[in-house]
Tab-separated table of C-alpha atoms and ligand atoms in Angstrom:
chain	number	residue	atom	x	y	z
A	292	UNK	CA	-250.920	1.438	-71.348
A	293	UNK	CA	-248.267	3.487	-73.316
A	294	UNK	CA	-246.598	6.397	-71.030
A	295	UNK	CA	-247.269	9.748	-73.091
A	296	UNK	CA	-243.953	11.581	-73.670
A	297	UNK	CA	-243.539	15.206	-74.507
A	298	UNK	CA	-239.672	14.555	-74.911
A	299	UNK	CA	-237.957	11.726	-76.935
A	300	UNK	CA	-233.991	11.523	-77.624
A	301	UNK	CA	-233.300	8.462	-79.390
A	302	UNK	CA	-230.613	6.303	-81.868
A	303	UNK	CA	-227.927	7.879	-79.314
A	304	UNK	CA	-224.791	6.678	-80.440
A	305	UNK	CA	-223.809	5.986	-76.686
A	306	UNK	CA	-226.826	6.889	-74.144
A	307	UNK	CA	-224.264	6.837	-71.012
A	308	UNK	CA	-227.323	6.562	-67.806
A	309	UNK	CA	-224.499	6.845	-64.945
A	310	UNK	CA	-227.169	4.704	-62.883
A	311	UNK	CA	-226.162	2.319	-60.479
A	312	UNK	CA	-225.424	1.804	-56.941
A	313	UNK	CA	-228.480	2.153	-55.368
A	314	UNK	CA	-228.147	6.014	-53.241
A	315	UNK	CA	-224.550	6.300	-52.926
A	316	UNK	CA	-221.799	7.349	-55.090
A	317	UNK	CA	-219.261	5.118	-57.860
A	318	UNK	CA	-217.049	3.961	-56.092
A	319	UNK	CA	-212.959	2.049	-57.291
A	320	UNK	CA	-214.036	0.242	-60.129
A	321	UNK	CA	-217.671	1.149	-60.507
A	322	UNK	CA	-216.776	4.692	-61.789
A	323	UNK	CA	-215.953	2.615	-64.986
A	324	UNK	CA	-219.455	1.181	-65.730
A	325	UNK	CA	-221.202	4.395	-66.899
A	326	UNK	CA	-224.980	2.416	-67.771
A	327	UNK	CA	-223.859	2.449	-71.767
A	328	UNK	CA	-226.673	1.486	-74.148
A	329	UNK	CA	-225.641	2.081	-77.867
A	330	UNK	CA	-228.558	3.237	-79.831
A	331	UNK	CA	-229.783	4.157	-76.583
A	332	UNK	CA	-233.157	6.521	-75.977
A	333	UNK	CA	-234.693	8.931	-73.629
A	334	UNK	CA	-237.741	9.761	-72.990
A	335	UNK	CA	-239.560	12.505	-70.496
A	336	UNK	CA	-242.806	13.992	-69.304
A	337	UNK	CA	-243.362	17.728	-67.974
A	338	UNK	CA	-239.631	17.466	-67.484
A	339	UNK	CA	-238.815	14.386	-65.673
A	340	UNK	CA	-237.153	11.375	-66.763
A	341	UNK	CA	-240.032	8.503	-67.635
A	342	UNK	CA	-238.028	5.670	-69.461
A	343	UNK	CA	-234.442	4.894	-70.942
A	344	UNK	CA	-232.992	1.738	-72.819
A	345	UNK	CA	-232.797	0.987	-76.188
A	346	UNK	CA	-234.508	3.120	-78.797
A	347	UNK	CA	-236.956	0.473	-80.001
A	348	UNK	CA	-237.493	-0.691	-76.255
A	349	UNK	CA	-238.568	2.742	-75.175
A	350	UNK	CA	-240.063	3.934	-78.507
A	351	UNK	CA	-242.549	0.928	-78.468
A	352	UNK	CA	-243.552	1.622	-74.346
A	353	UNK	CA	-244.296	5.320	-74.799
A	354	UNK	CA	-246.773	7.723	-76.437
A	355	UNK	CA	-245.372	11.307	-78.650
A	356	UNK	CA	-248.127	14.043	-77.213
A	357	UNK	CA	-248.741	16.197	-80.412
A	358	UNK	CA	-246.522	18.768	-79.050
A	359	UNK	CA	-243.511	16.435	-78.624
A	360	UNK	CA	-239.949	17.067	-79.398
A	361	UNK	CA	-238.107	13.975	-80.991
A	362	UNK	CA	-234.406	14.667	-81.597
A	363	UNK	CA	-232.568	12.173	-83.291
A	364	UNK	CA	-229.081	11.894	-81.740
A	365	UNK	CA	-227.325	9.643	-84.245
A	366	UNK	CA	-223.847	9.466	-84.186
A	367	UNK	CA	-223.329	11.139	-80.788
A	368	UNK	CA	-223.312	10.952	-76.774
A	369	UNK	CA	-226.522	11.348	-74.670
A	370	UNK	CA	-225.744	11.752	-70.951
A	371	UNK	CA	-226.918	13.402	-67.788
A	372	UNK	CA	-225.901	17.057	-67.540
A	373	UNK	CA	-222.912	17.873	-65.688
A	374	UNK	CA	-222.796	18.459	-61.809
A	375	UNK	CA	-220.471	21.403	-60.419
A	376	UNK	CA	-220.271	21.347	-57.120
A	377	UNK	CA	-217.663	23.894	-55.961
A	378	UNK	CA	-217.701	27.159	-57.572
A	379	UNK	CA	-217.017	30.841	-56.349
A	380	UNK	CA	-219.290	32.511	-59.048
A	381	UNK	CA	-220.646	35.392	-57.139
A	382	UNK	CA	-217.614	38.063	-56.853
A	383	UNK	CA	-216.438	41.479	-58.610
A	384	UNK	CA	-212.985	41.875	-60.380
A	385	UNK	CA	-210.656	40.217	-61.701
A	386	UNK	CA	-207.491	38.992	-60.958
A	387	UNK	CA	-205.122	38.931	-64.062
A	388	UNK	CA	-202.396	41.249	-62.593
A	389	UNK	CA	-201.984	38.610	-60.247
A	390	UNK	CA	-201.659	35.744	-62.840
A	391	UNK	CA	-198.803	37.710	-64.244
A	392	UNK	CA	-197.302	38.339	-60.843
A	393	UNK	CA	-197.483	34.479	-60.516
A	394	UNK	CA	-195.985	33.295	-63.888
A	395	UNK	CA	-193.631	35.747	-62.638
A	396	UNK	CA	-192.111	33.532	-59.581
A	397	UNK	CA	-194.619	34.927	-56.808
A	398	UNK	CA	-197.076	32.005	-54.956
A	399	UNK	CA	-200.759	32.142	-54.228
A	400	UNK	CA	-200.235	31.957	-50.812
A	401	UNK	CA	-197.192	35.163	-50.793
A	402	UNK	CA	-200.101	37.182	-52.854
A	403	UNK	CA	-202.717	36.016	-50.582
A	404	UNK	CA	-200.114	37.729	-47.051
A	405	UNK	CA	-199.575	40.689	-49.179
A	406	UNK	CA	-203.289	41.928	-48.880
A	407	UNK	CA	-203.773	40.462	-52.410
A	408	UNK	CA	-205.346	37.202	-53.693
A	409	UNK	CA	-209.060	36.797	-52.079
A	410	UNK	CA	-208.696	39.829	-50.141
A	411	UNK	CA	-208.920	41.983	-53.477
A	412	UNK	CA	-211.376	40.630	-54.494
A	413	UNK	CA	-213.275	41.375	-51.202
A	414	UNK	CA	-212.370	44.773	-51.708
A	415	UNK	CA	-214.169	44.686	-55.062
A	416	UNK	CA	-216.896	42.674	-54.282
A	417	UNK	CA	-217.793	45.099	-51.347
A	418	UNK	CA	-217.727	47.851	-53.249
A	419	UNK	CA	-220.507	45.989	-56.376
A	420	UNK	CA	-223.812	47.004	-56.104
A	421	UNK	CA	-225.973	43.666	-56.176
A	422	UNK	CA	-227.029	44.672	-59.321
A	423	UNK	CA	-223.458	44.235	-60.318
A	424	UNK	CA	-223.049	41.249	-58.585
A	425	UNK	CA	-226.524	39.632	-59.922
A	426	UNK	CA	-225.096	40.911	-63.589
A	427	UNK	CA	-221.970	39.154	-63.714
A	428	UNK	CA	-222.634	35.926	-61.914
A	429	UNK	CA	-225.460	35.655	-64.592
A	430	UNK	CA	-222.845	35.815	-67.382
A	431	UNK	CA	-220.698	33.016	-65.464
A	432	UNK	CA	-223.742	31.081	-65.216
A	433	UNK	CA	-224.732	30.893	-68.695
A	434	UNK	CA	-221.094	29.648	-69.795
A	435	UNK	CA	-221.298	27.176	-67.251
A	436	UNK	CA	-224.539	26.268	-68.676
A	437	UNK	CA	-223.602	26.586	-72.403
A	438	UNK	CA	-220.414	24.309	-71.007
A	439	UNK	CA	-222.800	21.410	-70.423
A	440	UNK	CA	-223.647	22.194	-66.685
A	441	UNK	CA	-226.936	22.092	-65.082
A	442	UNK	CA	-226.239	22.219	-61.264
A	443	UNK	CA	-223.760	24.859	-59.885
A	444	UNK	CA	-222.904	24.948	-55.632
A	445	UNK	CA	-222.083	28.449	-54.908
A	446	UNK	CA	-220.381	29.320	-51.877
A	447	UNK	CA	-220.180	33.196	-50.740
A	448	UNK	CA	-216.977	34.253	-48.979
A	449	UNK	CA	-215.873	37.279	-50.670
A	450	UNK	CA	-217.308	40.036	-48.350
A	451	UNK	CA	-216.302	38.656	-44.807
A	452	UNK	CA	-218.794	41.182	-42.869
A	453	UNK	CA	-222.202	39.565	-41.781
A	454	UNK	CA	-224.146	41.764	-44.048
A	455	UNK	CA	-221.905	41.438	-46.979
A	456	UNK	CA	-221.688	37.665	-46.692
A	457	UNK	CA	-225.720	37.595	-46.946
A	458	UNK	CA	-225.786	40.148	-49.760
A	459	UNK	CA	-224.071	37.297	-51.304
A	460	UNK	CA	-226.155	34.444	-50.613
A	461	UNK	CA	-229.347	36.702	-51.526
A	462	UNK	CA	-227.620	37.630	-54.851
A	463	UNK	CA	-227.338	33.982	-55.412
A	464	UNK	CA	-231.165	33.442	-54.350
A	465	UNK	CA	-232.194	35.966	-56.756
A	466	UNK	CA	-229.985	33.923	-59.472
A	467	UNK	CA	-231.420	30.969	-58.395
A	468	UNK	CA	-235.027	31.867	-59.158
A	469	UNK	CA	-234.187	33.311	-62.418
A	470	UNK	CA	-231.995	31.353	-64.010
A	471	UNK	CA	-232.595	27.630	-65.824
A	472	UNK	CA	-229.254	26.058	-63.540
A	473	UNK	CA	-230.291	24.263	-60.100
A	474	UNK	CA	-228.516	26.669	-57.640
A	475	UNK	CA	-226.880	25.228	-53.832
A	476	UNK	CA	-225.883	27.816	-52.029
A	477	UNK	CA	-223.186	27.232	-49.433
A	478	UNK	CA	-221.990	29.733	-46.358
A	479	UNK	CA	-218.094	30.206	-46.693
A	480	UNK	CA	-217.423	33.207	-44.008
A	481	UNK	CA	-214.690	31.915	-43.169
A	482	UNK	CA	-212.786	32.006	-46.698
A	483	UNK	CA	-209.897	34.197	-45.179
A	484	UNK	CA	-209.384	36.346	-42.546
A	485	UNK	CA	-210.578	40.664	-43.171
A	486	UNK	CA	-207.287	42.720	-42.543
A	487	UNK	CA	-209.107	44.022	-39.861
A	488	UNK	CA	-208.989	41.336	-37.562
A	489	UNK	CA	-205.060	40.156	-38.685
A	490	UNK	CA	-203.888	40.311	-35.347
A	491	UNK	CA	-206.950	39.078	-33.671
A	492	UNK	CA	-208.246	35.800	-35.902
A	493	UNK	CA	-209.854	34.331	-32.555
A	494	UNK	CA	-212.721	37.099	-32.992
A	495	UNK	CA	-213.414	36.623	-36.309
A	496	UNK	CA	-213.830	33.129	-36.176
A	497	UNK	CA	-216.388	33.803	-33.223
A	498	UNK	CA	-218.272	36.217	-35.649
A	499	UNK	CA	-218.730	33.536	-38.171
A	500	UNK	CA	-220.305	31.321	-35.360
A	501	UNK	CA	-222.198	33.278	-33.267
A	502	UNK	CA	-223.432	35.960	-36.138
A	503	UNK	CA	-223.013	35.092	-39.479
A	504	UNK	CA	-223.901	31.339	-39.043
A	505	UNK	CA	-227.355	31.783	-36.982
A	506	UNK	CA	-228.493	34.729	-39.396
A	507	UNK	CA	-227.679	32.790	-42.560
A	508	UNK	CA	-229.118	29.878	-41.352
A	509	UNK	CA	-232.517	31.485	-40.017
A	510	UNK	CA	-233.109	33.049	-43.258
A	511	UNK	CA	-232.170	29.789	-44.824
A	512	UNK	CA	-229.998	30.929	-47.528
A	513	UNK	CA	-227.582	27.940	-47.181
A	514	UNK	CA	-227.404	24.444	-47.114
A	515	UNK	CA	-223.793	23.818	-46.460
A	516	UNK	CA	-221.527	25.406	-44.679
A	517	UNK	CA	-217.914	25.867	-45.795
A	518	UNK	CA	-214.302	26.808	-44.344
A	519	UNK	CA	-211.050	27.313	-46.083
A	520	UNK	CA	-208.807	24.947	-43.682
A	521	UNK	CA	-205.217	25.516	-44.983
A	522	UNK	CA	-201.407	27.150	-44.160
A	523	UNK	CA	-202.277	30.895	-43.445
A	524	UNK	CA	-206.223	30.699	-43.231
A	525	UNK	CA	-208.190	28.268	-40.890
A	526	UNK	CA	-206.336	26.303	-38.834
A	527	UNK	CA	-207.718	22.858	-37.926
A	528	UNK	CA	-209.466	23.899	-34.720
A	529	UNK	CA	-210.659	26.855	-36.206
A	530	UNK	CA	-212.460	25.364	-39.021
A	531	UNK	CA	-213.549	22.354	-36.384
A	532	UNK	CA	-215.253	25.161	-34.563
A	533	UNK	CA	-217.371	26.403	-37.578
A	534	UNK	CA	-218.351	23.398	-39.116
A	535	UNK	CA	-220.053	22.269	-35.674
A	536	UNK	CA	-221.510	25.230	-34.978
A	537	UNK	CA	-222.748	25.239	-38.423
A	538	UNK	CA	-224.121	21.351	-37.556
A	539	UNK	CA	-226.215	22.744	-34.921
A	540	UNK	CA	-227.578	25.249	-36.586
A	541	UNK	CA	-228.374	22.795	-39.713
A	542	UNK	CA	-225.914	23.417	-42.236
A	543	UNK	CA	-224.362	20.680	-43.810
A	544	UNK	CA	-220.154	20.710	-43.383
A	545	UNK	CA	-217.981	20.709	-46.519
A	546	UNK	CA	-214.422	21.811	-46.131
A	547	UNK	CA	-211.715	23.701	-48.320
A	548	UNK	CA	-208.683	20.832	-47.343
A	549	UNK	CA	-205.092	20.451	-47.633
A	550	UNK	CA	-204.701	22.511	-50.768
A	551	UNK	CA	-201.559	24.302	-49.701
A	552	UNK	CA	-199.910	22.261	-47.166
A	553	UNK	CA	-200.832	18.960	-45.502
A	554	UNK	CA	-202.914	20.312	-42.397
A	555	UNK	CA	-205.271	17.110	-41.183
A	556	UNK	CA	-208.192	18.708	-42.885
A	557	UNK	CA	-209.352	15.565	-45.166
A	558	UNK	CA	-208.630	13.814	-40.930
A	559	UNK	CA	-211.084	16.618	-39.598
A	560	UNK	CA	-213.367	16.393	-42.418
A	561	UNK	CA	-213.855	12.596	-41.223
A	562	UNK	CA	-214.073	13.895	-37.382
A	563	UNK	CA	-217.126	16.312	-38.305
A	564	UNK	CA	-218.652	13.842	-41.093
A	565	UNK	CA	-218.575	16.537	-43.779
A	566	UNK	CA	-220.484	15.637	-46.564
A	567	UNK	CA	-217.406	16.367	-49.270
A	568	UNK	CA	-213.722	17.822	-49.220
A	569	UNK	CA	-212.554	19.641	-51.880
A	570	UNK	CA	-208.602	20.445	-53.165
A	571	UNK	CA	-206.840	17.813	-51.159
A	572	UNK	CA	-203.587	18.429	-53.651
A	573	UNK	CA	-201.492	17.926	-49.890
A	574	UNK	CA	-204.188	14.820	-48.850
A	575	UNK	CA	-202.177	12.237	-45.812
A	576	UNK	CA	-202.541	8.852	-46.050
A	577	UNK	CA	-204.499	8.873	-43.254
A	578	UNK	CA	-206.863	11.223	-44.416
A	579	UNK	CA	-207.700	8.967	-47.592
A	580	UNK	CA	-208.194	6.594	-45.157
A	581	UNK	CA	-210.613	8.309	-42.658
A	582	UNK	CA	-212.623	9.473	-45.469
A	583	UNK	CA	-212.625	6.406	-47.319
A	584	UNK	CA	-214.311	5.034	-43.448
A	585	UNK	CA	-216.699	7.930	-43.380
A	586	UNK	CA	-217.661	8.209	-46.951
A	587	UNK	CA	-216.764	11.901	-47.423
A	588	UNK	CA	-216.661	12.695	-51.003
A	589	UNK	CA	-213.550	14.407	-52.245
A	590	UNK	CA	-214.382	17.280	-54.729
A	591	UNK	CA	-211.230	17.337	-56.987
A	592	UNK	CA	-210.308	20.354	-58.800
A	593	UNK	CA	-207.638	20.020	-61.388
A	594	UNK	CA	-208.480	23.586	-63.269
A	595	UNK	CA	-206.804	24.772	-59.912
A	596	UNK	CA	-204.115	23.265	-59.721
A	597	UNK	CA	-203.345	23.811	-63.234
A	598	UNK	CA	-203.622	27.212	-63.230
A	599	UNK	CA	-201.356	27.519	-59.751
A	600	UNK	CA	-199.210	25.286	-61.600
A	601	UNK	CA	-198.931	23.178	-58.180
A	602	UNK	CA	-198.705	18.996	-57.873
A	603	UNK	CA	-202.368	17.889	-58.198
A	604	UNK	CA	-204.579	15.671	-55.801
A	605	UNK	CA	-203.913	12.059	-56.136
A	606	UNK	CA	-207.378	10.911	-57.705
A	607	UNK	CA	-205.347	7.143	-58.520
A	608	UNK	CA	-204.790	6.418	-54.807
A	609	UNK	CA	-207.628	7.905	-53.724
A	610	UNK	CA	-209.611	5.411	-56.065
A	611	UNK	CA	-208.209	2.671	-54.862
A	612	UNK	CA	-208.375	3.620	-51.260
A	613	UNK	CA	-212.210	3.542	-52.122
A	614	UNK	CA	-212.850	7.185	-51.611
A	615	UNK	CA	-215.898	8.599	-53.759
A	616	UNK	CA	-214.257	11.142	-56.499
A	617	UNK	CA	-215.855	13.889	-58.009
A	618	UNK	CA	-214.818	16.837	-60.052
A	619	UNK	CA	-215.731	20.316	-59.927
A	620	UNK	CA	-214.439	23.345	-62.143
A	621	UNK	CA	-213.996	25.614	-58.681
A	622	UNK	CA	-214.960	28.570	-61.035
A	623	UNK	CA	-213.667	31.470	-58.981
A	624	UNK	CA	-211.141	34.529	-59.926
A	625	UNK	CA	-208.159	33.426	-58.187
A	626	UNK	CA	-207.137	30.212	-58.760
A	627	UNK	CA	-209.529	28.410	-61.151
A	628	UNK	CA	-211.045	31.006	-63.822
A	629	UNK	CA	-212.602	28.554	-66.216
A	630	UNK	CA	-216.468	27.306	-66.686
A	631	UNK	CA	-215.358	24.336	-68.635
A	632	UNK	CA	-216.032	21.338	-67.021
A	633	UNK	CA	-214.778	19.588	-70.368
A	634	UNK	CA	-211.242	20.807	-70.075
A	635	UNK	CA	-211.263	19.731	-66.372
A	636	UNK	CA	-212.129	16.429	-67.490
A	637	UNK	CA	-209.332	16.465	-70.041
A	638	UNK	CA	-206.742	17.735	-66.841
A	639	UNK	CA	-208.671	14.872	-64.367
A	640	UNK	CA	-207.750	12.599	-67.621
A	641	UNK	CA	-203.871	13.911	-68.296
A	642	UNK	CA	-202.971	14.815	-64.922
A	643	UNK	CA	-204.508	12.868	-62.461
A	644	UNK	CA	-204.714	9.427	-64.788
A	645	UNK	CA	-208.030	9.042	-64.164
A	646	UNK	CA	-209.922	7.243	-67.109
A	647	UNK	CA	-212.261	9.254	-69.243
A	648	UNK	CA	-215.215	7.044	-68.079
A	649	UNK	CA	-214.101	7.931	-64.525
A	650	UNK	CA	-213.918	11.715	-65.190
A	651	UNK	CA	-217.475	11.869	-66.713
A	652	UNK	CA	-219.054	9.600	-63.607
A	653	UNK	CA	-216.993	11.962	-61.391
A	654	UNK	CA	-218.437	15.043	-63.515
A	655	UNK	CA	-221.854	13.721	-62.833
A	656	UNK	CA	-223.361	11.103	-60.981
A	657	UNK	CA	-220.354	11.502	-58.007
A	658	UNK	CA	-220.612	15.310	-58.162
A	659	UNK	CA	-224.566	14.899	-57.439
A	660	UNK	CA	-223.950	13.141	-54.430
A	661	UNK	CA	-221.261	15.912	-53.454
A	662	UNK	CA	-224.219	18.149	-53.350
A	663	UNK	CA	-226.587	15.508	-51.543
A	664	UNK	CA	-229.028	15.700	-55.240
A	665	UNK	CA	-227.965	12.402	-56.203
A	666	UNK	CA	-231.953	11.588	-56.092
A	667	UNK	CA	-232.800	14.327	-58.918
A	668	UNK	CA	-229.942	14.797	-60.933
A	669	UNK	CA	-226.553	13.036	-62.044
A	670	UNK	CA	-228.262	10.189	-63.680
A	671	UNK	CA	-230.792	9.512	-66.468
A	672	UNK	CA	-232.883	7.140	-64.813
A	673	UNK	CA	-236.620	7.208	-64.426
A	674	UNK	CA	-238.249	9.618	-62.299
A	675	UNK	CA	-234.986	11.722	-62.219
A	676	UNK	CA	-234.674	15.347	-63.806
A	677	UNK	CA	-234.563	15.682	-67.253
A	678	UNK	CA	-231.462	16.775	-67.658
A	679	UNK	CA	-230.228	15.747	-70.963
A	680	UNK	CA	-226.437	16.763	-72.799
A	681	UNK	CA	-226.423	15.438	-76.295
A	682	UNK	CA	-222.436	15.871	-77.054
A	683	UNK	CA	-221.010	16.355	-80.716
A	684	UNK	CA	-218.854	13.416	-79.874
A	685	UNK	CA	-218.738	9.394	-81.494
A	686	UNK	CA	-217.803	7.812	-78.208
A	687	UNK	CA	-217.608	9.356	-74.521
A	688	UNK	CA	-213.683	8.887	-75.158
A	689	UNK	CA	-214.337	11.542	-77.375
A	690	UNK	CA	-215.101	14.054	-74.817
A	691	UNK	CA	-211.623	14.490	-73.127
A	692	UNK	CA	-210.001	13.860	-76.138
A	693	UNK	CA	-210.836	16.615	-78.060
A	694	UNK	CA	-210.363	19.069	-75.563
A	695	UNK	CA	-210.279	23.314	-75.104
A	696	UNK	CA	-213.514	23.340	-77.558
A	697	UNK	CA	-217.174	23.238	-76.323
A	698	UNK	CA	-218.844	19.753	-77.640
A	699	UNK	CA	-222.168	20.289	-76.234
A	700	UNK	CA	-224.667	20.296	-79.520
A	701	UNK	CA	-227.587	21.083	-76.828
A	702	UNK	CA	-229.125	21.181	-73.199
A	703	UNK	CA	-232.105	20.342	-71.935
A	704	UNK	CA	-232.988	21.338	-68.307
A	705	UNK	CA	-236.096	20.119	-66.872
A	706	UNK	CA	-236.672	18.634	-70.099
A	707	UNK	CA	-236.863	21.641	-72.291
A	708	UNK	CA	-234.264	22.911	-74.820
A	709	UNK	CA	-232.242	25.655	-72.939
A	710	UNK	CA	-228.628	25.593	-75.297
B	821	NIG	O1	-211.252	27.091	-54.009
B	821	NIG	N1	-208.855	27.954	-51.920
B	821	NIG	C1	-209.665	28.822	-51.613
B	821	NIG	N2	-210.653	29.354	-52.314
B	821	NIG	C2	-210.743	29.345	-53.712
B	821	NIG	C3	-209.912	30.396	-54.344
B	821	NIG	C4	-210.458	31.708	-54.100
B	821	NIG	C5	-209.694	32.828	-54.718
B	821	NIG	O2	-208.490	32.729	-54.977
B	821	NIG	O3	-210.367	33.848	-54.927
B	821	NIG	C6	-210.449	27.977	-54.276
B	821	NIG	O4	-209.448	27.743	-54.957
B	822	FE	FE1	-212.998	26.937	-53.644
């Protein structure tokens, strides 16, 4: 019996699957095997993945419904859509003053103590109406999407009150039912401190655990739960405190680590078994190690520390400690203000020396697991999401190569043609 098919992508130049590894992520050498069939096919039903190989393989094992699509991708790269799984999409403002202030000589961190950096835009998102929010997250959303991405994480954390951190996560609800991306929304109260409770951090930190996490949880508008563990936010205790409180309460913990200065986050996220830490530009040793042991994921950002113009994370040793990479584009108005998740493949490429078959697994397959979606997206394997890039690009090599240009020809989400 042949399967009928109402979506066939075939005589890929390179069909890259990313499958593998049976539930968990690529891991040291495995981020180089990206499932590459040249003159490779795809083929879908109702918007899920029903076979892939070789175009005459799957051609002769499947059935065109009248209304199917055939797209001929000759001459360029097939592969699962992208996976971003740190991004700070939901906010008002902007911060460009700031970038100047920065090229001028002044750091993130001195902006962030002078009432500036995330606390401004705080001051703008609480003033947005949630139309306004809603609005401009959408616009974000559909770069990201015309950028090749078809799962975004968004984390709230620019309101710091109880009701304006749920504002936030209902904003992103509301996105999430109308809009073609898969939405995972993640709790981040604790993001910074309000200047209201400078003097008195203690308290806040016992807001986000005995208010903010129980209400956000009840009306389950999060999955994971999210603190920003670093030199003049969180301290180590403090962000141990939330992300078990958070465990109780059925969030999964992710963790904001070592991006400024090494602190023992990457160590903590170990202690708490978060599910991914992200930054770790300041990563110990140790901490590879730990999460190596534990299998958290680190979530590397290299847009950010591009744009801060700071060391980055080093992706190399972490590889060969045997900790699972992945790559996000941290989209957010501070540090990171970029949808492309090509040109952070280029930087994971440039900067960090990873290979461009280990930036696209990392992009994708790794980055699925980073949001615990590993079983619907990532990959093109059967039964998985139809979630199909077809790239303007000869080879996959292509893709970092020629970079600060958008090579997605289209998108198909759930199987139908969205870019
Ligand atoms: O992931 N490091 C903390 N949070 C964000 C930046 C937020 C901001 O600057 O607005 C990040 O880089
Ligand atoms: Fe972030």
């Amino acid at each position: 019996m042949k399967q009928p098919v109402d979506l066939l992508i075939k005589n890929a130049g390179q069909l890259l699957t990313m499958a593998g590894h049976s539930g968990r992520p690529k891991l040291g050498d495995e981020l180089n095997d990206l499932g590459l069939v040249t003159g490779g096919a795809v083929a879908a039903l109702e918007g899920k993945i029903v076979k892939v190989g070789k175009t005459g393989e799957v051609e002769s094992s499947v059935e065109l419904l009248p209304h199917a699509r055939v797209v001929d991708a000759w001459g360029k790269v097939v592969m699962p859509c992208f996976v971003d799984p740190h991004t700070h999409v939901v906010f008002a403002g902007s911060r460009e003053a700031e970038f100047e202030l920065r090229l001028k000589g002044a750091t993130y961190l001195e902006i962030h103590q002078a009432g500036g950096g995330i606390l401004s835009s705080v001051r703008a998102t609480l003033r947005a109406t949630f139309g306004e929010l809603a609005e401009t997250a959408r616009r974000r959303l559909d770069r990201l999407l015309q950028q090749g991405v078809g799962t975004v994480e968004i984390k709230s954390g620019y309101a710091l009150t109880v009701e304006g951190e749920i504002r936030m996560l209902e904003v992103v609800k509301h996105l999430a039912k109308n809009h073609p991306l898969d939405l995972v929304p993640t709790f981040l109260g604790a993001h910074s401190f309000p200047a209201e409770y400078k003097e008195r951090r203690d308290e806040f930190v016992d807001l986000v655990c005995r208010e903010m996490i129980p209400r956000v949880a009840e009306a389950g508008l999060a999955e994971f739960c999210d603190v920003f563990c670093d030199q003049g936010v969180f301290s180590v205790e403090q962000a141990e405190a939330i992300l078990e409180t958070g465990k109780k309460h059925g969030l999964l913990p992710v963790i904001h680590a070592d991006e400024i200065a090494p602190m023992g986050a990457a160590e903590l996220a170990a202690r708490v078994g978060a599910v991914s830490a992200s930054h770790l530009l300041k990563v110990s040793n140790l901490g590879m190690e730990m999460m190596a042991g534990k299998g958290v994921i680190a979530v590397l950002l290299p847009g950010t520390a591009f744009f801060l113009m700071e060391p980055f994370a080093p992706a190399r040793k972490m590889i060969e400690a045997g900790v699972a990479v992945a790559l996000s584009t941290d989209r957010n108005p501070g540090s990171s203000p970029t949808e492309s998740m090509q040109l952070i493949i280029t930087l994971a490429c440039l900067q960090m020396k990873m290979t461009p078959a280990e930036a696209l697994a990392a992009a994708t397959i790794n980055a699925a697991h980073a949001l615990r979606r590993a079983h619907l997206v990532g990959s093109l394997e059967e039964g998985k999401q139809a979630d199909i890039l077809v790239m303007e690009a000869p080879d996959y090599r292509y893709i970092p190569y020629h970079f600060g240009v958008n090579l997605v020809e289209s998108v198909y989400k759930r199987g139908r043609k969205v870019v």
